[in-house]
Coordinates of C-alpha atoms and ligand atoms in Angstrom, one line a residue:
X3 CA 103.2 155.5 149.5
X4 CA 103.9 156.8 152.7
X5 CA 107.8 157.4 153.8
X6 CA 109.4 154.6 155.5
X7 CA 112.7 153.2 157.0
X8 CA 113.4 149.5 157.1
X9 CA 116.1 147.7 158.7
X10 CA 115.7 144.0 159.6
X11 CA 118.7 142.4 161.1
X12 CA 117.8 139.0 161.7
X13 CA 120.0 136.3 160.0
X14 CA 117.7 133.5 158.8
X15 CA 118.8 129.7 158.5
X16 CA 116.1 128.1 156.6
X17 CA 115.9 124.2 155.7
X18 CA 116.8 121.0 156.7
X19 CA 119.8 120.3 159.2
X20 CA 120.3 124.0 160.1
X21 CA 120.1 123.3 163.6
X22 CA 123.4 122.1 163.4
X23 CA 124.8 125.2 162.6
X24 CA 124.0 126.8 166.2
X25 CA 127.4 126.2 167.7
X26 CA 128.8 128.6 165.3
X27 CA 126.2 131.4 165.6
X28 CA 126.6 131.9 169.6
X29 CA 129.8 133.3 171.2
X30 CA 131.2 130.5 173.1
X31 CA 132.4 132.7 176.2
X32 CA 128.5 133.6 176.7
X33 CA 126.6 131.3 179.0
X34 CA 123.7 130.3 177.2
X35 CA 120.0 129.8 178.8
X36 CA 117.9 127.5 176.6
X37 CA 114.2 128.3 176.9
X38 CA 111.7 126.2 176.0
X39 CA 107.8 125.2 176.6
X40 CA 105.9 122.4 178.3
X41 CA 108.2 119.5 176.3
X42 CA 107.1 119.4 172.6
X43 CA 111.0 119.4 171.6
X44 CA 111.7 116.4 173.6
X45 CA 109.0 114.4 171.8
X46 CA 110.4 115.2 168.4
X47 CA 114.1 115.3 168.0
X48 CA 114.8 119.1 168.4
X49 CA 116.0 119.1 172.0
X50 CA 118.6 116.4 171.1
X51 CA 119.8 118.5 167.9
X52 CA 119.9 121.7 170.0
X53 CA 122.1 120.0 173.0
X54 CA 124.3 118.2 170.6
X55 CA 124.8 121.6 168.6
X56 CA 125.7 123.3 171.7
X57 CA 127.8 120.6 173.1
X58 CA 130.7 123.2 173.4
X59 CA 128.7 125.7 175.1
X60 CA 127.7 126.1 178.7
X61 CA 123.8 125.6 178.6
X62 CA 121.1 126.4 181.4
X63 CA 117.7 125.0 180.8
X64 CA 114.7 127.0 181.6
X65 CA 111.4 125.0 180.7
X66 CA 107.5 125.5 181.4
X67 CA 106.9 128.7 179.1
X68 CA 103.2 128.4 178.5
X69 CA 101.2 129.3 175.3
X70 CA 100.3 132.7 175.9
X71 CA 103.5 133.3 177.8
X72 CA 102.9 134.2 181.3
X73 CA 104.7 137.3 182.8
X74 CA 105.6 135.5 186.1
X75 CA 106.8 132.7 184.5
X76 CA 109.3 135.4 182.6
X77 CA 110.4 136.7 185.7
X78 CA 111.7 133.5 187.5
X79 CA 113.7 133.3 184.2
X80 CA 115.1 136.7 184.7
X81 CA 116.1 135.9 188.2
X82 CA 118.0 132.9 187.2
X83 CA 119.6 135.0 184.2
X84 CA 121.0 137.7 186.6
X85 CA 122.3 135.1 189.3
X86 CA 124.0 133.0 186.8
X87 CA 125.5 135.4 184.4
X88 CA 123.7 134.4 181.2
X89 CA 124.8 136.3 178.4
X90 CA 122.6 134.8 175.5
X91 CA 119.1 133.5 175.3
X92 CA 118.0 130.7 173.1
X93 CA 114.3 130.2 172.4
X94 CA 113.5 126.7 171.1
X95 CA 109.8 126.3 170.1
X96 CA 106.6 128.6 169.2
X97 CA 105.8 132.3 169.5
X98 CA 105.1 131.7 172.9
X99 CA 108.4 130.6 173.8
X100 CA 110.1 133.3 171.6
X101 CA 107.9 136.3 172.8
X102 CA 108.8 135.2 176.4
X103 CA 112.5 135.0 175.4
X104 CA 112.3 138.4 174.1
X105 CA 110.7 139.8 177.4
X106 CA 113.3 138.1 179.5
X107 CA 115.9 139.5 177.5
X108 CA 114.5 143.1 177.9
X109 CA 113.4 142.6 181.9
X110 CA 117.1 141.4 182.4
X111 CA 118.4 144.8 181.5
X112 CA 115.8 146.9 182.6
X113 CA 116.6 149.7 185.1
X114 CA 113.7 152.2 185.0
X115 CA 111.9 150.3 187.5
X116 CA 109.2 147.4 187.6
X117 CA 109.8 145.5 184.2
X118 CA 105.8 145.3 184.2
X119 CA 105.9 148.7 183.0
X120 CA 107.3 147.8 179.4
X121 CA 103.9 146.2 178.7
X122 CA 101.7 148.0 180.9
X123 CA 103.3 151.7 180.3
X124 CA 105.0 151.0 177.2
X125 CA 108.2 152.4 178.6
X126 CA 110.9 152.2 175.9
X127 CA 113.2 149.0 176.1
X128 CA 116.7 150.5 175.1
X129 CA 118.6 147.5 175.8
X130 CA 118.3 143.5 175.9
X131 CA 120.4 140.4 176.1
X132 CA 121.2 138.9 172.7
X133 CA 119.2 136.3 171.7
X134 CA 118.2 133.6 168.9
X135 CA 115.6 131.1 168.1
X136 CA 115.0 127.5 166.6
X137 CA 111.5 128.1 165.7
X138 CA 109.2 125.1 165.8
X139 CA 105.8 126.5 165.2
X140 CA 105.2 128.8 161.8
X141 CA 102.6 131.3 162.8
X142 CA 103.5 134.5 164.7
X143 CA 106.4 135.8 162.6
X144 CA 107.9 136.5 165.8
X145 CA 111.3 135.1 164.6
X146 CA 111.7 138.1 162.4
X147 CA 110.1 140.8 163.9
X148 CA 111.0 143.0 167.3
X149 CA 107.6 142.3 168.8
X150 CA 106.3 140.0 171.9
X151 CA 103.0 139.6 173.4
X152 CA 102.8 138.5 177.3
X153 CA 100.1 137.4 179.3
X154 CA 99.4 138.1 183.1
X155 CA 96.7 135.9 184.4
X156 CA 96.4 137.6 187.8
X157 CA 95.3 140.7 186.2
X158 CA 93.8 138.9 183.3
X159 CA 95.6 141.3 180.5
X160 CA 97.3 140.2 177.6
X161 CA 99.9 142.8 176.3
X162 CA 102.1 143.7 173.6
X163 CA 105.7 145.6 173.6
X164 CA 108.1 145.9 170.8
X165 CA 111.6 147.2 170.6
X166 CA 114.4 146.7 167.9
X167 CA 116.5 145.6 170.8
X168 CA 114.9 142.1 170.8
X169 CA 115.0 141.4 167.2
X170 CA 116.7 138.1 167.5
X171 CA 120.2 137.6 166.2
X172 CA 119.3 134.8 164.2
X173 CA 116.4 132.5 163.6
X174 CA 116.6 128.8 162.7
X175 CA 113.8 127.7 160.6
X176 CA 113.6 124.0 159.7
X177 CA 110.4 122.8 158.4
X178 CA 111.2 119.3 159.5
X179 CA 110.8 120.6 163.2
X180 CA 107.1 121.3 162.1
X181 CA 106.1 117.7 161.3
X182 CA 105.2 116.7 164.9
X183 CA 102.7 120.0 165.0
X184 CA 99.1 118.6 166.0
X185 CA 96.3 119.7 163.6
X186 CA 95.1 122.5 166.1
X187 CA 98.5 124.3 165.9
X188 CA 98.8 123.7 162.3
X189 CA 95.7 125.4 161.6
X190 CA 96.3 128.0 164.1
X191 CA 99.5 128.7 162.1
X192 CA 98.0 129.1 158.6
X193 CA 95.0 131.3 160.0
X194 CA 97.3 133.5 161.9
X195 CA 99.7 134.0 159.1
X196 CA 97.0 134.9 156.8
X197 CA 95.1 137.4 159.2
X198 CA 98.4 139.1 159.6
X199 CA 98.5 139.7 155.9
X200 CA 94.8 141.0 156.0
X201 CA 95.8 143.5 158.6
X202 CA 98.2 145.0 156.4
X203 CA 96.5 144.6 153.3
X204 CA 92.8 145.3 153.7
X205 CA 92.7 148.8 154.8
X206 CA 92.5 151.9 151.8
X207 CA 94.4 152.1 148.7
X208 CA 98.0 153.5 149.2
X209 CA 99.2 153.3 145.8
X210 CA 101.6 150.8 146.8
X211 CA 101.0 147.9 144.1
X212 CA 104.1 145.8 145.0
X213 CA 103.0 145.6 148.8
X214 CA 99.5 144.7 147.4
X215 CA 100.7 142.0 145.4
X216 CA 103.1 140.4 147.9
X217 CA 100.3 140.4 150.3
X218 CA 98.0 138.6 147.8
X219 CA 101.0 135.9 146.9
X220 CA 101.2 135.2 150.7
X221 CA 97.7 134.8 151.1
X222 CA 97.1 132.6 147.9
X223 CA 100.2 130.5 149.1
X224 CA 98.2 129.9 152.1
X225 CA 95.1 129.0 150.7
X226 CA 97.0 126.7 148.4
X227 CA 99.6 125.0 151.2
X228 CA 97.2 124.9 154.1
X229 CA 95.2 122.2 152.8
X230 CA 98.2 119.9 151.5
X231 CA 99.7 120.2 154.9
X232 CA 96.7 119.2 156.6
X233 CA 96.3 116.1 154.5
X234 CA 100.0 115.4 154.7
X235 CA 101.8 116.4 157.7
X236 CA 105.0 115.4 156.6
X237 CA 105.3 116.9 153.4
X238 CA 108.4 118.6 153.4
X239 CA 107.6 121.3 150.8
X240 CA 104.2 122.1 152.0
X241 CA 105.7 122.7 155.5
X242 CA 108.4 124.6 154.2
X243 CA 106.1 127.0 152.2
X244 CA 104.0 127.5 155.0
X245 CA 106.9 128.1 157.1
X246 CA 108.4 130.9 154.8
X247 CA 104.9 132.6 154.2
X248 CA 104.6 132.9 158.0
X249 CA 107.5 134.5 158.4
X250 CA 106.9 136.9 155.4
X251 CA 103.5 137.7 156.9
X252 CA 104.7 139.7 159.6
X253 CA 108.5 140.7 159.3
X254 CA 107.4 144.3 158.4
X255 CA 108.2 144.2 154.8
X256 CA 104.5 144.0 153.7
X257 CA 103.3 147.1 155.6
X258 CA 106.1 149.6 154.6
X259 CA 104.7 152.5 153.3
X260 CA 100.9 151.3 153.6
X261 CA 98.2 151.7 156.4
X262 CA 97.5 149.1 158.7
X263 CA 94.6 147.9 160.5
X264 CA 95.2 145.7 163.6
X265 CA 91.8 145.6 165.3
X266 CA 91.0 142.1 164.9
X267 CA 94.2 141.3 166.7
X268 CA 93.3 143.6 169.7
X269 CA 90.0 142.5 170.0
X270 CA 91.2 138.8 169.8
X271 CA 93.8 139.4 172.6
X272 CA 91.0 140.5 174.7
X273 CA 89.0 137.2 174.1
X274 CA 92.2 135.3 174.8
X275 CA 92.4 137.3 178.2
X276 CA 88.9 136.9 178.8
X277 CA 88.0 133.2 177.7
X278 CA 91.2 131.7 177.3
X279 CA 91.1 131.0 173.7
X280 CA 94.0 130.2 171.2
X281 CA 95.4 133.4 169.6
X282 CA 94.5 132.2 166.4
X283 CA 90.9 130.9 167.0
X284 CA 90.0 134.5 168.5
X285 CA 91.2 135.9 165.4
X286 CA 89.0 133.7 162.9
X287 CA 85.9 134.5 165.0
X288 CA 86.7 138.2 164.8
X289 CA 88.0 139.0 161.5
X290 CA 84.7 138.3 159.2
X291 CA 83.1 140.7 161.7
X292 CA 85.6 143.7 161.4
X293 CA 85.4 143.3 157.4
X294 CA 81.5 143.3 157.6
X295 CA 81.2 146.7 160.0
X296 CA 84.2 148.4 158.3
X297 CA 83.1 147.2 154.5
X298 CA 82.4 150.6 153.5
X299 CA 85.8 152.2 154.7
X300 CA 87.7 149.2 153.0
X301 CA 85.4 149.1 149.9
X302 CA 88.3 149.6 147.3
X303 CA 90.5 147.1 149.1
X304 CA 87.8 144.2 149.7
X305 CA 87.1 144.4 145.8
X306 CA 90.5 143.7 144.8
X307 CA 90.9 141.2 147.3
X308 CA 87.6 139.8 146.1
X309 CA 89.0 139.5 142.4
X310 CA 92.8 138.7 143.0
X311 CA 92.6 136.3 145.9
X312 CA 89.2 134.8 144.9
X313 CA 88.6 135.3 141.4
X314 CA 85.3 137.1 142.3
X315 CA 84.5 139.7 139.4
X316 CA 80.9 139.5 138.7
X317 CA 77.8 141.0 140.6
X318 CA 77.4 144.3 142.0
X319 CA 80.2 145.7 144.4
X320 CA 78.1 144.9 147.3
X321 CA 77.6 141.4 146.2
X322 CA 81.0 140.9 145.4
X323 CA 82.1 142.1 148.9
X324 CA 79.7 139.9 150.6
X325 CA 81.1 136.9 148.7
X326 CA 84.6 138.0 149.5
X327 CA 83.8 137.9 153.3
X328 CA 81.9 134.6 153.0
X329 CA 85.0 133.0 151.3
X330 CA 87.2 134.4 153.8
X331 CA 85.5 132.5 156.5
X332 CA 84.8 129.5 154.3
X333 CA 88.7 129.3 154.1
X334 CA 89.0 129.3 157.7
X335 CA 86.3 126.6 158.0
X336 CA 87.8 124.5 155.2
X337 CA 90.9 124.4 157.0
X338 CA 89.3 123.4 160.3
X339 CA 88.8 126.6 162.3
X340 CA 85.8 127.4 163.9
X341 CA 84.4 130.7 163.5
X342 CA 81.7 131.6 166.1
X343 CA 82.0 132.2 169.8
X344 CA 79.3 130.0 170.5
X345 CA 81.5 127.0 169.0
X346 CA 83.6 127.8 171.8
X347 CA 80.5 128.0 174.3
X348 CA 80.8 131.4 174.8
X349 CA 77.5 133.0 174.9
X350 CA 76.2 136.4 173.6
X351 CA 77.2 138.3 176.8
X352 CA 81.0 138.3 175.6
X353 CA 80.1 141.0 172.9
X354 CA 79.5 143.4 176.2
X355 CA 82.3 142.1 177.9
X356 CA 84.9 142.4 175.1
X357 CA 83.6 145.8 174.0
X358 CA 84.0 147.3 177.5
X359 CA 87.5 146.1 177.6
X360 CA 88.3 147.8 174.3
X361 CA 86.5 150.9 175.4
X362 CA 88.8 151.1 178.0
X363 CA 91.8 151.3 175.6
X364 CA 93.3 155.0 175.5
X365 CA 93.0 154.8 171.8
X366 CA 90.7 153.7 169.0
X367 CA 91.7 150.7 166.8
X368 CA 92.2 150.2 163.2
X369 CA 93.6 152.1 160.3
X370 CA 90.6 154.8 160.5
X371 CA 91.2 154.8 164.2
X372 CA 87.3 154.4 164.8
X373 CA 86.9 151.1 166.3
X374 CA 85.9 151.8 170.1
X375 CA 83.3 150.3 172.5
X376 CA 80.4 150.6 169.9
X377 CA 81.8 149.2 166.8
X378 CA 83.3 146.4 168.7
X379 CA 80.0 145.4 170.2
X380 CA 78.9 145.5 166.5
X381 CA 81.6 143.1 165.3
X382 CA 81.3 140.5 167.8
X383 CA 77.1 140.5 167.5
X384 CA 77.7 139.3 164.3
X385 CA 79.9 136.5 165.6
X386 CA 78.0 134.9 168.4
Ligands
LIG422 O1 105.1 124.3 174.8 P1 105.1 123.2 173.9 O2 105.5 121.8 174.6 O3 106.6 123.4 173.1 O4 104.2 122.8 173.0 C1 103.8 123.9 172.1 C2 102.2 124.6 172.4 O5 101.5 123.6 173.5 C3 103.1 123.3 171.0 N1 104.3 123.5 169.8 C4 104.9 124.1 169.5 N2 106.1 123.6 168.4 C5 105.5 122.4 168.4 C6 104.6 121.9 169.1 N3 103.8 120.7 169.3 C7 104.1 119.8 168.5 N4 105.4 120.0 167.6 C8 106.1 121.3 167.3 N5 107.1 121.4 166.2 O6 102.1 124.4 170.2 C9 101.5 125.0 171.3 C10 101.4 126.1 171.0 O7 102.3 127.0 171.0 P2 102.6 128.7 171.0 O8 104.0 129.0 170.8 O9 101.8 129.1 172.4 O10 102.0 129.2 169.7 P3 102.1 130.3 168.4 O11 103.3 129.8 167.8 O12 101.0 130.2 167.7 O13 102.2 131.5 169.6 C11 101.1 132.0 169.9 C12 101.4 133.2 170.7 O14 102.1 134.2 170.2 C13 101.6 135.5 170.2 C14 100.1 135.3 170.7 O15 99.3 136.2 171.1 C15 100.2 134.1 171.3 O16 100.5 134.6 172.8 N6 101.8 136.4 168.9 C16 102.7 137.0 168.9 C17 103.1 137.7 167.7 C18 104.5 138.3 167.5 N7 105.3 138.1 168.9 O17 104.8 139.2 166.7 C19 102.2 138.3 166.8 C20 101.1 137.5 166.8 O18 99.8 138.0 166.3 C21 100.5 137.0 168.3 O19 99.9 137.8 169.1
LIG423 ZN1 98.6 137.2 165.2

């Protein structure tokens, strides 16, 4: 196992009715900006619950954060934060709203020039406004991690930044808020969380059996609970299990002391930037290709994955790996996620377009740092 240091300061409030505690979590002397998206929180009772819980606070609302949150929208919020003396940011919504809120929190206090540099040049974020969230879409793990992904339509980019300064002070996770998710978003959440685990698991052995088994248990939970929740969207227990699995999939815990991949994610982000697909839609396309192209380098973990997640124990090593890749794709399709570019009307030219974008990166992807333009093309050619 590799050395590691871990400190996760996020206070989690999990379960029915936890939103009522919101008022106690935010200092009343701070003006609060409540940040949300396109209005889903007004169609379920989440907006009303939050407003009621904050009845003794001064609240400014900022709505209209897009899925794949846009830089320009965030910067409009930054102006209001500065002009109105906002002291606390509350995200209410999915990963996009929370990621936008993290960026707004950082940009509002950024003193080293253009805040775009936080994303483009990865300039360090030393401070940020305090923030918290009411999460309504289990998927990204953003509620318990220090990361954020922001898009900019004018430059056709989708970029990541991370800083301990943007860990939420608290995250309220009430599974009942997820009852209203449309199937597309429920499916996206299951697939995104699953692939977060794969990125941290399917690399090479690091003598870390505890981390391996934690990963396998999250994947098995998603495989079991995913179909339940799709069949019965108001099943509290299934929603709760999906929600906690998604948080555990990307709160840093399963990656301690082990190598990580993230090639599928970085290729997926480029597909979203270029073609506008949802984040998890891109991942379900790319992952089977990454597994296939990297199968020799990931051999030992692929065989372990085959056995422990899918119970595949017979046949040659090659056959077992083939079966594990096929079962992974079958799982995505069984919950209703498409897995080929052509199913989104994207032609084979995308292989070149995306490969060239990856070729511009100043580093190579994957735990072996060997995925550049050529290998990306190989991966995507398997996914047309
Ligand atoms: O905007 P509203 O009206 O709220 O509707 C949203 C949005 O249209 C809707 N929604 C959310 N909760 C709902 C609901 N509809 C009904 N009922 C509810 N309870 O769902 C739509 C999608 O929301 P979005 O926040 O975009 O989805 P998600 O949570 O999947 O976030 C995706 C973004 O997170 C980034 C992705 O790249 C993408 O930009 N990621 C962030 C990560 C992180 N911070 O660690 C890691 C991930 O790998 C990922 O890259
Ligand atoms: Zn993801």
